[in-house]
C-alpha cells in the first residue's frame, strides 16, 4: 500500500505567544510536529505494518521542517519529502499549501493519505479536504478508528461526540482525531536509522508550479493578542462566604445571572 | 456595495441549529444591504424555510433528495454547487460545526476560493469584509480578508448575534432539484451519545468537570447546578479519558469549542488544549483546590477549594436567588 502522511511543523502553543513587528515572534520558540499529525504518522505505520507498503511523509515549509520529518522517520516512516517554499512564496494560505501538496501527489498513485484534522497554530482544518478535492478522491475527517480489508475501508468518525461508522474504498484521504491511537516515541535505533532514510527536498520549480499558480486566496491584515485580561479575583474567607460573594459578583458585577 | 450571500441552514435532531441564525446575522453584516438566501439540504427540509426567513433570510432554496437524508460531503457538495451555480453569490457562510468544517473546504477548493474558518466577528472596513478568528489555540487573533473567488466563511457558534426572530417576515421558499450521484462514502451506522438537554456548543451557561470530579457520580452535583442555572454540563479530556463521562461532553481543541456567557470549571487544571475550547467564554469561574492551577490564569473569579463542598453550596445559593426573584 502506498501511504502518504501530511505533516506540519507547528509552533508549540503551550508556549507563551508574543508579537514582534505585527507577527508571531518565533525566536527561541519550541517547534513540534502538529500533535494531530503524530496520530497520522502512527496510523500510517500501523497500516503499513499490517498491509505492507511504504509510508512517505510530506511537509510544505522551510528547511527547518527537516527536524520534524526526521522525527517521523525515526518513528518508522520510510521516506520524507520536504517541499521548501522559503524562497518562492511570501504569503501563503491553505489554498497555497493544498495546491502544492496536490501537485506533488497527483501522479503518485497514493492509496491512502492521512492528515491531521487541524493544525494547532493555524487552526483551520482546511488542508486535508482541499487536498482530497484537488486529487478528486473522497475524504473522511476526524476519524478515531481505521480498518482496511481488501481495499475496503471502514472508519469511525467523531461528529461532535457522536460516532459514525463510514465505509469507503481506496484511494481515500482521512484526517486524524485524538483517540485514533497512541503515537510511539522514536526509539534510539529508530533515530539512528532515520539519519540514513531518504529525505527529498523539492522547490516549486520541481513541481512545475509558478508563484501565480499558488497565490493565496486570502490575506491576513492584522495579527493581535487578546487584550490582557485583568487578573481574576480569587476570593478568600470562609468557603460559604466565598460562595455568597461569588453569586453576588456574577449578578451585579459580571451580570451573567 | 450590496452583495448577495448564501447561508446554509443546518438541521440537527429535527431543528435548525442556532449557529445558522448567527450565520445569517453574520451575512447581514457582510451583505451591506444585499440579499440573503438561506439554503437547506436534506431529504425533507423545506418546512424549515420560514424559520430562516424569520431570522433574516430574504428567501430560501431547499435541495431535497432521498440521498441527502444523512450528511455526506459528496451529496452536500453537489447540492450546494448547484445552488451556487444558479445564484452566483458573492459569498457563502456556514456554522463552524462538524458539518461546516468538513464541507466548506471541499467547496472552496473546488471553486479555488478563499475560506476563513472559525470566525468570531465580522466588520466592514473600506469596502472589505474583515473576518476575525482565533489562532494559536486561542492565544492570538488574526484579521483576514478573502482576496479571490467566492467568499467562504465558517462561523463559530455563540459569537455573532443573530437577528431577533420576526414572525411577520415572509419570503419565497423554493426547491431546486439536483441529481445526487456517486456518493463515495456511505454511513453505515450512527451512535448518538445521550446529549440530554441543552446543546453544549450553544449553551449560555456551562458547568464543566475535570479529573477532579473523581467518578461518574462526582458529576451529579455539577448536573444539579447546571439544572438550576438552565445550563449544560461539559467536561475536560481528563474526565472523559477516566470514563467519568462520555466523550460527547468534551470541551477543547479535540472536543467542542464553546463560548457561553458563564463557564464554571470544576476540578479542571486548565491545559492549553482545554483552554482552546473555552477561553473565549464571557465570564469564567474556576473552582480548584490547587491555587497554582493554570485555570486561575484565565478565570475572572476563582474559589480555591474542594469542588464537592463548593458546588452544592453554589447550587443552594442560586436556588435562593430563584425563590427571591
Ligand atoms: C509560504 C507560506 C507562507 C505563509 N504565510 C502566511 C501568512 O502570511 N499568514 C498566515 O496566516 N499564514 C501563513 N502561512 C500559513 C498557512 O496559511 C497555513 O499555516 C497552512 O497552509 C496550513 O493551514 P492551517 O494551519 O490552518 O492548517 P490546517 O488546515 O488546520 O491543517 C490540517 C492538516 O493539514 C496538513 N497540513 C497543514 N499544513 C501543512 C503543511 N505546511 N505541510 C504538510 N501538511 C500540512 C496537516 O496534516 C495538518 O494537520 C504560510 C504558509 C506558507 C507555506
Ligand atoms: C492533541 C491533544 C488534544 C487534546 N485535546 C483536549 C481537549 O479537547 N480538551 C481537554 O480538556 N483536554 C485535551 N487534551 C488533554 C489536556 O492536555 C489535559 O491532559 C486535560 O485537559 C487534563 O484534564 P483535567 O484538567 O481534567 O485533569 P488534570 O490536569 O489532572 O487536572 C485535575 C484538576 O482537578 C483539581 N482537583 C482535584 N480534586 C479536586 C477537588 N476535590 N476539588 C477541586 N479541584 C480538584 C486538581 O487540582 C487539578 O488541577 C488534549 C491533549 C492533546 C495532546
XYZ file of C-alpha atoms and ligand atoms in Angstrom:
688
model
C 0.000 0.000 0.000
C 1.224 3.443 -0.946
C 0.618 5.657 2.094
C 1.269 9.394 2.440
C 1.167 11.480 5.594
C 0.766 15.267 5.560
C 2.829 16.728 8.346
C 3.005 20.309 9.533
C 5.727 21.734 11.704
C 3.917 23.895 14.231
C 4.628 26.306 16.983
C 4.099 24.632 20.333
C 1.083 26.552 21.597
C 1.883 25.544 25.175
C 4.440 28.317 24.880
C 3.938 31.976 25.576
C 2.978 33.841 22.437
C 4.379 37.291 21.752
C 4.362 39.582 18.731
C 7.186 41.387 17.033
C 6.521 43.704 14.099
C 2.949 42.514 13.898
C 3.942 38.863 13.509
C 4.058 35.970 15.921
C 7.534 36.001 17.414
C 9.237 32.733 16.577
C 12.639 33.475 18.055
C 13.608 30.805 20.517
C 10.160 29.211 20.305
C 9.682 25.480 20.515
C 8.504 23.795 17.306
C 6.882 20.377 17.192
C 5.082 18.019 14.853
C 1.470 19.136 14.880
C 0.017 16.724 17.502
C -2.769 15.500 15.216
C -0.162 14.702 12.570
C 1.606 12.465 15.091
C -1.553 10.379 15.168
C -1.441 10.369 11.370
C 2.169 9.130 11.289
C 1.423 6.420 13.857
C -1.647 5.221 11.982
C 0.249 5.113 8.692
C 2.979 2.984 10.248
C 0.408 0.594 11.712
C -1.412 0.235 8.395
C 1.870 -0.409 6.594
C 2.949 -2.998 9.157
C -0.364 -4.818 8.740
C -0.748 -4.487 4.977
C 2.735 -3.958 3.613
C 3.796 -0.975 1.552
C 5.534 2.267 2.223
C 4.930 5.417 4.268
C 6.052 8.770 2.853
C 5.752 11.885 4.995
C 5.348 15.236 3.221
C 5.754 18.710 4.625
C 5.450 22.085 2.959
C 7.566 24.636 4.728
C 11.109 25.759 5.232
C 14.355 23.894 5.760
C 13.613 23.857 9.455
C 10.843 21.304 8.946
C 13.562 18.713 8.312
C 13.773 18.152 12.059
C 10.110 17.149 12.346
C 10.374 14.995 9.208
C 13.386 13.171 10.707
C 11.342 12.528 13.838
C 8.611 10.949 11.714
C 11.256 8.814 10.004
C 12.576 7.807 13.416
C 9.074 6.759 14.424
C 9.116 4.405 11.444
C 8.094 6.217 8.271
C 10.118 5.118 5.223
C 10.672 8.314 3.274
C 10.207 12.036 3.639
C 9.644 14.882 1.228
C 10.223 18.497 2.128
C 8.731 20.975 -0.275
C 10.732 24.052 0.517
C 8.877 27.220 -0.419
C 11.057 29.603 1.521
C 12.483 31.406 -1.499
C 9.349 31.375 -3.616
C 6.351 32.382 -1.553
C 5.928 35.119 0.958
C 2.277 34.886 1.834
C 0.605 31.532 1.575
C -2.689 30.256 2.860
C -4.497 26.913 2.987
C -5.131 27.080 -0.751
C -1.395 27.526 -1.339
C -0.404 24.593 0.826
C -3.091 22.284 -0.560
C -2.277 23.206 -4.141
C 1.414 22.409 -3.640
C 0.674 19.098 -1.919
C -1.931 18.235 -4.569
C 0.506 18.960 -7.358
C 3.136 16.758 -5.728
C 0.713 13.885 -5.151
C -1.175 13.950 -8.428
C 0.958 11.315 -10.176
C 1.974 9.323 -7.097
C -0.919 6.849 -7.076
C -1.464 7.222 -3.354
C -3.792 4.605 -1.875
C -4.183 6.260 1.474
C -3.396 9.802 2.597
C -3.539 10.667 6.279
C -3.524 14.257 7.538
C -4.209 15.804 10.912
C -7.718 17.132 11.439
C -6.433 20.559 12.403
C -3.132 22.382 12.915
C -2.883 23.835 16.409
C -1.415 27.115 15.190
C -3.362 27.988 12.019
C -6.361 26.070 13.246
C -8.464 25.954 10.083
C -8.692 22.232 9.354
C -8.844 23.007 5.630
C -5.782 21.401 4.128
C -6.920 17.740 4.247
C -10.266 18.174 2.449
C -8.745 20.659 -0.001
C -6.028 18.168 -0.988
C -8.623 15.406 -1.488
C -10.698 17.719 -3.676
C -7.694 18.600 -5.823
C -6.871 14.904 -6.266
C -10.527 14.041 -6.907
C -10.626 11.427 -4.158
C -13.065 11.071 -1.240
C -12.142 12.063 2.320
C -13.378 11.448 5.832
C -12.437 13.900 8.596
C -11.860 13.470 12.350
C -11.570 9.706 12.434
C -10.929 7.701 15.606
C -10.670 4.242 14.028
C -9.480 2.903 10.673
C -9.882 -0.637 9.336
C -8.781 -1.703 5.869
C -9.513 -5.042 4.319
C -9.051 -5.908 0.641
C -9.193 -2.270 -0.329
C -12.429 -1.712 1.588
C -12.207 0.834 4.323
C -14.332 1.152 7.427
C -13.765 4.121 9.709
C -15.314 5.611 12.782
C -15.755 9.342 12.519
C -16.171 11.582 15.547
C -19.015 14.012 14.870
C -19.265 16.358 17.846
C -19.189 13.352 20.161
C -21.447 11.089 18.086
C -19.746 8.213 16.246
C -20.467 7.456 12.613
C -19.327 4.222 11.026
C -18.493 5.034 7.419
C -17.494 2.767 4.552
C -15.439 3.836 1.582
C -12.848 2.428 -0.748
C -9.296 3.356 -1.642
C -7.898 5.762 -2.646
C -9.009 7.809 0.320
C -7.850 10.711 2.463
C -8.630 10.697 6.174
C -7.857 13.207 8.911
C -6.830 12.066 12.371
C -8.680 12.958 15.549
C -7.364 12.402 19.046
C -8.246 8.860 20.155
C -7.142 7.244 16.880
C -4.051 5.719 18.506
C -1.191 6.392 20.905
C 1.760 7.710 18.899
C 5.012 5.895 19.672
C 8.170 7.667 20.748
C 11.098 7.290 18.369
C 13.447 4.593 19.644
C 17.207 5.087 19.736
C 17.798 2.628 16.864
C 14.924 4.358 15.068
C 16.684 7.686 15.429
C 19.933 6.215 14.093
C 18.180 4.639 11.119
C 16.267 7.823 10.354
C 19.504 9.626 9.584
C 20.016 7.369 6.597
C 16.456 7.283 5.312
C 15.752 9.278 2.148
C 14.625 12.875 2.614
C 13.965 14.529 -0.706
C 13.907 18.289 -0.946
C 11.898 19.974 -3.693
C 11.041 23.504 -4.723
C 8.115 24.924 -6.664
C 10.142 24.671 -9.876
C 10.463 20.928 -9.445
C 6.663 20.689 -9.388
C 6.298 22.865 -12.477
C 4.438 25.416 -10.414
C 4.706 29.167 -10.793
C 4.171 31.510 -7.882
C 0.948 32.695 -9.519
C -0.458 29.152 -9.526
C -0.322 29.014 -5.763
C -1.161 32.601 -4.907
C -3.150 32.801 -1.686
C -6.909 33.389 -1.873
C -6.960 35.164 1.473
C -4.846 37.803 3.130
C -4.003 38.372 6.768
C -4.220 42.079 7.511
C -3.539 42.048 11.214
C -2.415 39.711 13.973
C -3.015 40.751 17.576
C -3.019 39.371 21.066
C -6.245 39.466 23.062
C -6.475 42.365 25.484
C -4.718 41.237 28.594
C -7.352 40.011 30.967
C -7.312 41.697 34.326
C -6.081 39.241 36.889
C -9.098 37.298 38.040
C -10.454 37.735 41.521
C -9.550 34.782 43.678
C -11.869 35.015 46.644
C -10.941 34.324 50.240
C -12.557 33.774 53.618
C -14.915 31.018 54.721
C -15.991 28.863 51.798
C -19.673 29.612 52.364
C -18.966 33.345 52.428
C -16.945 32.989 49.196
C -19.846 31.273 47.535
C -22.249 34.033 48.570
C -19.805 36.643 47.328
C -19.328 34.811 44.021
C -23.041 34.696 43.337
C -23.306 38.414 44.093
C -20.379 39.204 41.790
C -21.879 37.157 38.976
C -25.096 39.079 39.387
C -24.035 42.612 39.980
C -20.539 42.869 38.511
C -20.389 40.330 35.686
C -24.156 40.463 35.139
C -24.375 36.988 33.692
C -27.024 35.639 36.048
C -21.749 47.700 -2.083
C -24.678 45.347 -1.782
C -23.610 41.727 -2.051
C -25.664 38.556 -2.227
C -24.824 35.912 0.382
C -25.913 32.327 0.849
C -26.220 30.792 4.322
C -26.536 27.060 4.920
C -29.296 26.271 7.408
C -28.059 23.232 9.319
C -30.719 20.884 10.646
C -29.804 18.610 13.538
C -32.159 16.418 15.524
C -35.184 17.849 13.770
C -34.474 21.527 14.244
C -32.321 24.289 12.856
C -29.155 24.945 14.794
C -28.789 28.318 16.428
C -25.471 28.888 14.675
C -27.351 29.005 11.365
C -29.268 32.053 12.635
C -25.978 33.540 13.774
C -24.549 32.893 10.306
C -27.484 34.841 8.848
C -26.615 37.649 11.272
C -23.031 37.470 10.015
C -24.188 37.517 6.395
C -26.280 40.621 7.101
C -23.129 42.380 8.301
C -21.267 41.286 5.177
C -24.033 41.791 2.617
C -24.332 45.535 3.087
C -27.987 45.557 2.165
C -27.639 42.721 -0.358
C -29.908 39.709 -0.491
C -29.513 36.834 1.977
C -30.547 33.474 0.573
C -30.971 30.595 3.000
C -30.098 27.120 1.717
C -31.499 23.875 3.112
C -30.225 20.434 2.179
C -31.786 17.129 3.212
C -34.496 14.625 2.462
C -37.314 16.761 3.814
C -36.269 20.219 4.935
C -38.449 22.731 3.092
C -40.541 23.255 6.190
C -37.587 24.961 7.926
C -37.570 27.693 5.268
C -39.952 30.022 7.081
C -37.852 29.997 10.208
C -34.720 31.026 8.266
C -36.727 33.889 6.829
C -37.971 34.924 10.275
C -34.324 35.143 11.325
C -33.414 37.408 8.414
C -33.089 35.401 5.191
C -34.893 37.068 2.275
C -35.728 33.808 0.561
C -34.807 30.158 0.823
C -33.810 27.421 -1.595
C -34.262 23.823 -0.492
C -32.490 20.906 -2.156
C -34.394 17.755 -1.286
C -33.408 14.226 -2.230
C -33.633 10.832 -0.538
C -29.873 10.530 -0.887
C -29.441 13.584 1.328
C -31.052 12.096 4.413
C -27.631 11.891 6.032
C -24.784 14.290 5.567
C -22.077 13.203 3.145
C -19.541 15.635 1.719
C -20.281 14.415 -1.811
C -24.065 14.765 -1.580
C -23.989 18.139 0.112
C -21.269 19.470 -2.198
C -23.282 18.516 -5.288
C -26.315 20.273 -3.804
C -24.522 23.449 -2.848
C -22.584 23.665 -6.103
C -25.903 23.584 -7.944
C -27.267 26.385 -5.760
C -24.088 28.435 -6.144
C -24.228 27.917 -9.903
C -27.812 29.184 -10.007
C -27.423 32.096 -7.585
C -23.860 33.250 -8.273
C -23.467 34.718 -4.770
C -20.632 36.879 -3.558
C -20.147 34.582 -0.609
C -21.461 31.682 1.447
C -21.442 31.168 5.216
C -21.681 28.003 7.306
C -21.590 27.272 11.016
C -18.167 26.132 12.239
C -19.682 22.785 13.161
C -18.593 19.241 12.295
C -20.583 19.639 9.075
C -19.317 23.103 8.167
C -15.699 22.171 8.905
C -15.995 19.070 6.728
C -17.852 20.603 3.794
C -16.638 24.186 3.350
C -13.003 23.360 2.434
C -14.179 20.967 -0.287
C -16.392 23.615 -1.885
C -13.809 26.369 -1.504
C -11.243 24.007 -3.023
C -13.496 23.175 -5.941
C -14.145 26.854 -6.646
C -10.498 27.827 -5.990
C -11.705 30.277 -3.395
C -10.610 31.639 -0.051
C -12.201 30.260 3.100
C -11.929 31.847 6.516
C -12.553 29.224 9.187
C -13.807 29.644 12.746
C -14.828 33.286 12.519
C -15.689 35.089 15.754
C -16.515 38.526 14.359
C -17.074 40.384 11.107
C -16.845 44.002 10.170
C -16.819 46.057 7.026
C -13.713 48.178 6.510
C -13.150 50.272 3.391
C -15.307 48.012 1.222
C -13.668 44.841 2.506
C -15.318 42.244 4.685
C -12.867 41.713 7.524
C -13.088 38.476 9.471
C -11.559 37.917 12.895
C -10.561 34.426 14.003
C -8.545 32.906 16.842
C -5.165 31.321 16.066
C -2.514 29.569 18.167
C -5.079 27.707 20.259
C -6.835 30.970 21.092
C -3.712 32.765 22.311
C -3.806 35.236 19.414
C -6.253 36.530 16.810
C -5.945 37.408 13.143
C -7.966 39.609 10.842
C -8.335 38.275 7.330
C -9.988 39.082 4.060
C -10.784 36.885 1.095
C -8.968 38.101 -2.000
C -10.138 35.690 -4.704
C -13.154 33.653 -5.651
C -16.337 33.231 -3.665
C -16.097 34.477 -0.060
C -16.358 31.389 2.135
C -16.526 31.510 5.937
C -17.466 29.223 8.817
C -18.859 30.993 11.882
C -18.007 29.880 15.439
C -21.206 29.274 17.453
C -22.270 31.767 20.145
C -20.103 34.671 18.981
C -22.069 36.685 16.428
C -25.526 37.892 17.447
C -28.428 36.528 15.445
C -31.150 38.969 14.415
C -34.256 38.941 16.577
C -36.832 36.499 15.290
C -39.542 38.357 13.379
C -42.580 36.191 12.803
C -44.148 38.752 10.498
C -41.392 38.323 7.906
C -42.225 36.239 4.875
C -40.434 35.233 1.719
C -40.233 32.697 -1.029
C -39.229 29.116 -0.217
C -38.433 27.306 -3.451
C -36.920 23.952 -4.269
C -34.089 23.091 -6.580
C -33.881 19.592 -7.927
C -30.369 18.212 -8.053
C -29.256 14.850 -9.371
C -27.287 13.351 -6.485
C -24.926 10.626 -7.632
C -21.736 8.709 -6.938
C -21.654 9.062 -3.175
C -18.237 7.668 -2.327
C -18.644 7.423 1.433
C -21.514 5.504 2.947
C -22.706 5.975 6.515
C -23.483 2.535 7.914
C -24.286 3.396 11.465
C -24.543 6.367 13.795
C -24.140 6.039 17.528
C -25.818 9.010 19.120
C -24.477 9.927 22.509
C -27.097 10.852 25.065
C -26.917 14.606 24.693
C -29.771 15.351 27.041
C -30.894 18.920 27.347
C -29.035 21.916 26.031
C -26.619 21.600 23.078
C -23.191 22.234 24.582
C -21.857 24.372 21.734
C -24.842 26.690 22.008
C -25.349 26.742 25.797
C -25.302 30.090 27.611
C -24.149 28.506 30.877
C -21.763 25.547 31.136
C -20.693 23.703 34.255
C -17.626 21.660 33.326
C -15.956 18.935 35.320
C -12.432 17.564 35.107
C -10.431 14.778 36.582
C -11.018 16.435 39.962
C -14.628 15.211 39.805
C -13.160 11.770 40.511
C -16.014 9.493 39.389
C -19.172 9.269 37.341
C -21.184 10.026 40.481
C -18.969 13.019 41.058
C -20.747 14.708 38.125
C -24.076 14.681 39.999
C -23.532 17.940 41.907
C -22.476 19.580 38.618
C -25.641 18.374 36.921
C -27.741 19.836 39.741
C -26.025 23.192 39.420
C -26.485 23.122 35.649
C -30.156 22.390 36.079
C -30.698 25.305 38.455
C -28.945 27.634 36.005
C -30.585 26.201 32.889
C -27.163 25.287 31.572
C -25.341 22.279 30.187
C -22.688 20.008 31.656
C -19.323 19.750 29.920
C -16.020 18.065 30.679
C -12.284 18.074 30.163
C -10.450 15.357 28.313
C -9.156 14.186 31.674
C -12.673 13.397 32.877
C -13.600 11.684 29.582
C -10.428 9.575 29.494
C -11.065 8.474 33.075
C -14.536 7.342 31.996
C -16.372 9.694 34.343
C -18.477 10.890 31.429
C -18.976 10.490 27.718
C -16.636 11.991 25.108
C -19.567 13.915 23.697
C -19.189 16.261 26.693
C -15.550 17.027 25.926
C -14.622 20.677 25.544
C -11.385 21.810 23.937
C -9.318 21.572 20.824
C -10.393 17.981 20.172
C -13.867 18.429 21.576
C -16.403 21.199 21.364
C -15.493 24.828 21.191
C -17.843 26.805 23.395
C -18.472 30.462 24.127
C -21.076 30.627 26.889
C -21.854 33.712 28.968
C -20.770 31.783 32.056
C -18.304 28.883 32.250
C -17.728 27.244 35.625
C -14.691 24.931 35.572
C -14.691 22.444 38.439
C -11.587 20.352 39.091
C -10.022 21.251 35.725
C -6.337 22.186 35.648
C -6.520 24.404 32.558
C -4.324 22.710 29.928
C -3.911 24.732 26.709
C -5.927 22.150 24.746
C -8.826 22.701 27.137
C -8.464 26.482 27.086
C -8.543 26.427 23.270
C -12.158 25.329 23.567
C -13.417 27.765 26.198
C -11.123 30.751 26.739
C -13.462 32.979 24.711
C -16.254 32.468 27.272
C -17.583 35.773 28.528
C -17.133 35.017 32.237
C -15.036 32.162 33.600
C -15.231 30.837 37.148
C -12.643 28.341 38.397
C -13.121 26.036 41.332
C -9.959 24.096 42.072
C -8.212 23.035 45.211
C -4.795 23.836 43.797
C -4.181 27.617 43.965
C -1.429 27.205 41.344
C -3.700 25.573 38.753
C -3.397 27.258 35.349
C -7.166 27.636 35.070
C -6.935 30.552 37.540
C -4.904 32.443 34.930
C -7.893 32.675 32.627
C -10.604 32.852 35.289
C -12.479 36.052 36.125
C -13.389 34.641 39.527
C -11.817 31.819 41.427
C -12.501 29.815 44.528
C -9.650 27.733 45.895
C -11.378 24.802 47.484
C -12.907 21.369 47.255
C -15.471 21.273 44.473
C -17.599 18.807 46.420
C -18.029 21.461 49.090
C -18.266 24.494 46.821
C -20.571 23.265 44.057
C -23.504 22.177 46.285
C -23.255 25.471 48.193
C -23.402 27.343 44.875
C -26.455 25.378 43.851
C -28.174 26.302 47.138
C -27.245 29.951 46.749
C -28.631 30.124 43.183
C -31.782 28.326 44.304
C -32.310 31.008 46.955
C -31.953 33.664 44.283
C -34.557 31.978 42.165
C -37.018 31.830 45.036
C -36.481 35.509 45.824
C -36.758 36.574 42.207
C 4.931 30.149 2.193
C 3.901 30.253 3.236
C 3.588 31.499 3.714
C 2.632 31.636 4.682
N 2.288 32.880 5.051
C 1.269 33.029 5.917
C 0.805 34.321 6.258
O 1.290 35.341 5.774
N -0.226 34.416 7.137
C -0.787 33.310 7.668
O -1.715 33.447 8.450
N -0.365 32.100 7.361
C 0.642 31.904 6.515
N 1.055 30.665 6.177
C 0.498 29.501 6.859
C -0.612 28.871 6.108
O -1.636 29.803 5.881
C -1.173 27.746 6.943
O -0.467 27.596 8.119
C -1.058 26.436 6.287
O -1.285 26.474 4.945
C -1.999 25.386 6.923
O -3.185 25.927 7.391
P -3.618 25.593 8.844
O -2.520 25.981 9.759
O -4.952 26.170 9.048
O -3.660 24.010 8.828
P -4.905 23.025 8.842
O -5.653 23.133 7.585
O -5.632 23.163 10.123
O -4.070 21.663 8.849
C -4.724 20.417 8.794
C -3.737 19.354 8.370
O -3.256 19.610 7.065
C -1.898 19.192 6.950
N -1.044 20.361 6.708
C -1.290 21.654 7.014
N -0.257 22.431 6.652
C 0.670 21.609 6.116
C 1.961 21.802 5.575
N 2.508 23.026 5.519
N 2.640 20.734 5.126
C 2.104 19.483 5.161
N 0.883 19.239 5.678
C 0.178 20.285 6.147
C -1.541 18.563 8.281
O -1.819 17.196 8.209
C -2.500 19.262 9.229
O -2.765 18.513 10.395
C 2.013 30.497 5.221
C 2.333 29.235 4.754
C 3.249 29.106 3.757
C 3.510 27.738 3.243
C -3.542 16.543 20.912
C -4.203 16.768 22.238
C -5.509 17.221 22.248
C -6.163 17.429 23.464
N -7.447 17.901 23.435
C -8.053 18.176 24.611
C -9.376 18.716 24.622
O -10.018 18.916 23.581
N -9.945 19.002 25.813
C -9.280 18.811 27.018
O -9.869 19.113 28.078
N -8.053 18.295 27.026
C -7.429 17.955 25.861
N -6.183 17.403 25.898
C -5.650 16.955 27.214
C -5.044 18.061 28.054
O -3.697 18.206 27.694
C -5.117 17.705 29.572
O -4.487 16.462 29.785
C -6.547 17.615 30.123
O -7.280 18.764 29.774
C -6.497 17.474 31.644
O -7.790 17.314 32.176
P -8.111 17.800 33.658
O -7.837 19.244 33.803
O -9.477 17.331 33.985
O -7.123 16.899 34.551
P -5.886 17.296 35.423
O -4.887 18.061 34.651
O -5.471 16.057 36.109
O -6.480 18.312 36.486
C -7.353 17.961 37.538
C -7.530 19.178 38.409
O -8.500 18.919 39.405
C -8.105 19.538 40.601
N -8.804 18.839 41.679
C -8.650 17.560 42.093
N -9.528 17.273 43.068
C -10.269 18.374 43.290
C -11.332 18.692 44.170
N -11.831 17.790 45.013
N -11.849 19.939 44.134
C -11.347 20.870 43.273
N -10.341 20.609 42.423
C -9.805 19.390 42.413
C -6.600 19.399 40.627
O -6.017 20.396 41.442
C -6.247 19.572 39.146
O -5.979 20.951 38.854
C -5.506 17.166 24.697
C -4.190 16.711 24.676
C -3.536 16.512 23.463
C -2.131 16.044 23.486
